[in-house]
Coordinates of C-alpha atoms in Angstrom, one line a residue:
X85 CA -37.4 44.9 27.4
X86 CA -38.5 48.4 26.7
X87 CA -41.3 49.9 28.8
X88 CA -44.4 50.2 26.6
X89 CA -46.1 52.8 28.8
X90 CA -46.1 56.5 28.2
X91 CA -43.8 58.6 30.3
X92 CA -46.6 60.8 31.5
X93 CA -47.1 58.9 34.8
X94 CA -47.0 61.0 38.0
X95 CA -46.0 59.5 41.3
X96 CA -48.8 60.1 43.7
X97 CA -49.9 58.4 46.9
X98 CA -53.6 58.7 47.2
X99 CA -55.9 56.6 49.3
X100 CA -58.7 54.8 47.5
X101 CA -61.4 52.2 47.8
X102 CA -62.0 49.6 45.1
X103 CA -64.2 46.6 44.5
X104 CA -66.0 44.6 41.8
X105 CA -69.4 46.0 42.9
X106 CA -70.9 49.4 43.9
X107 CA -69.7 48.9 47.5
X108 CA -65.9 49.3 46.7
X109 CA -65.0 47.9 50.1
X110 CA -61.3 47.2 49.7
X111 CA -58.8 50.0 50.6
X112 CA -55.4 50.7 49.1
X113 CA -53.2 53.4 47.7
X114 CA -52.1 54.6 44.3
X115 CA -48.4 54.7 43.4
X116 CA -48.6 56.5 40.1
X117 CA -51.3 58.1 37.9
X118 CA -51.7 58.9 34.3
X119 CA -54.6 60.2 32.3
X120 CA -55.3 56.7 31.1
X121 CA -54.9 54.7 34.3
X122 CA -53.1 54.1 37.5
X123 CA -51.2 51.6 39.6
X124 CA -52.9 50.3 42.8
X125 CA -50.5 49.0 45.5
X126 CA -52.4 46.2 47.2
X127 CA -52.1 42.6 48.4
X128 CA -55.8 42.0 47.3
X129 CA -55.3 41.9 43.6
X130 CA -58.0 40.9 41.1
X131 CA -57.5 38.9 37.9
X132 CA -56.7 40.7 34.6
X133 CA -59.9 41.9 32.7
X134 CA -61.8 42.3 35.9
X135 CA -63.8 45.6 35.9
X136 CA -63.5 47.5 39.2
X137 CA -65.3 50.5 40.7
X138 CA -62.7 52.8 42.1
X139 CA -63.2 55.9 44.3
X140 CA -60.2 58.1 45.1
X141 CA -60.4 59.6 48.6
X142 CA -59.2 63.2 47.9
X143 CA -60.6 65.9 50.2
X144 CA -64.4 66.1 50.2
X145 CA -65.0 65.9 46.4
X146 CA -65.3 62.3 45.2
X147 CA -63.5 61.0 42.1
X148 CA -65.1 57.7 41.0
X149 CA -64.7 55.7 37.9
X150 CA -64.7 52.2 36.5
X151 CA -61.4 50.6 35.4
X152 CA -60.2 47.3 33.9
X153 CA -57.3 45.4 35.5
X154 CA -54.6 45.1 32.8
X155 CA -52.0 43.2 34.9
X156 CA -51.6 42.1 38.5
X157 CA -48.7 40.8 40.6
X158 CA -49.6 38.8 43.7
X159 CA -47.2 38.4 46.5
X160 CA -47.6 36.7 50.0
X161 CA -48.9 39.1 52.6
X162 CA -45.7 38.9 54.7
X163 CA -43.6 40.1 51.6
X164 CA -46.0 42.9 50.6
X165 CA -43.9 45.8 51.8
X166 CA -40.6 44.3 50.5
X167 CA -41.7 43.8 46.9
X168 CA -41.6 47.0 44.8
X169 CA -44.5 46.5 42.3
X170 CA -47.0 44.3 44.0
X171 CA -50.6 45.2 43.1
X172 CA -52.3 45.9 39.8
X173 CA -52.3 48.3 36.9
X174 CA -55.7 49.5 35.8
X175 CA -56.9 51.3 32.7
X176 CA -59.8 53.8 33.2
X177 CA -63.0 52.9 31.3
X178 CA -65.4 55.6 32.3
X179 CA -65.7 58.3 34.9
X180 CA -68.8 58.6 37.1
X181 CA -67.7 62.0 38.6
X182 CA -64.6 64.0 39.2
X183 CA -62.9 63.6 35.7
X184 CA -61.6 67.2 35.6
X185 CA -60.2 66.9 39.1
X186 CA -58.5 63.6 38.3
X187 CA -56.9 65.1 35.2
X188 CA -55.6 67.9 37.5
X189 CA -54.0 65.3 39.8
X190 CA -52.2 64.0 36.7
X191 CA -51.0 67.6 35.8
X192 CA -52.3 67.4 32.3
X193 CA -51.4 70.7 30.7
X194 CA -54.1 72.6 28.9
X195 CA -53.6 72.5 25.1
X196 CA -52.4 75.7 23.5
X197 CA -54.9 77.5 21.3
X198 CA -54.4 77.0 17.5
X199 CA -52.4 79.7 15.8
X200 CA -49.9 80.2 18.6
X201 CA -49.7 82.8 21.3
X202 CA -50.3 86.5 20.7
X203 CA -48.3 89.2 22.5
X204 CA -50.0 92.4 23.6

């Protein structure tokens, strides 16, 4: 079966907190990022369609947003480190702060100005 995702995902391991309320009390790590969403490696997965509050723990500038769980793969706790893709894929709904910083983590290139480049 062909992969339906875009190929613009960047492998990044970033610590984060997530939860279904403002507290975002569960801790996990990202495995990959894209401008539209990310994969969270965790044994504490939520059901698809759950809306999560996520805060990426990058330096001292917070990046927080709401995201919807698109898919989840549960595995027993003792097999967590043996299974490649255990966790959940989430799609970003709205940013609370740090949108530009998040896009920088995804290495989104700036669009070229219309009309092409000029040489001086």
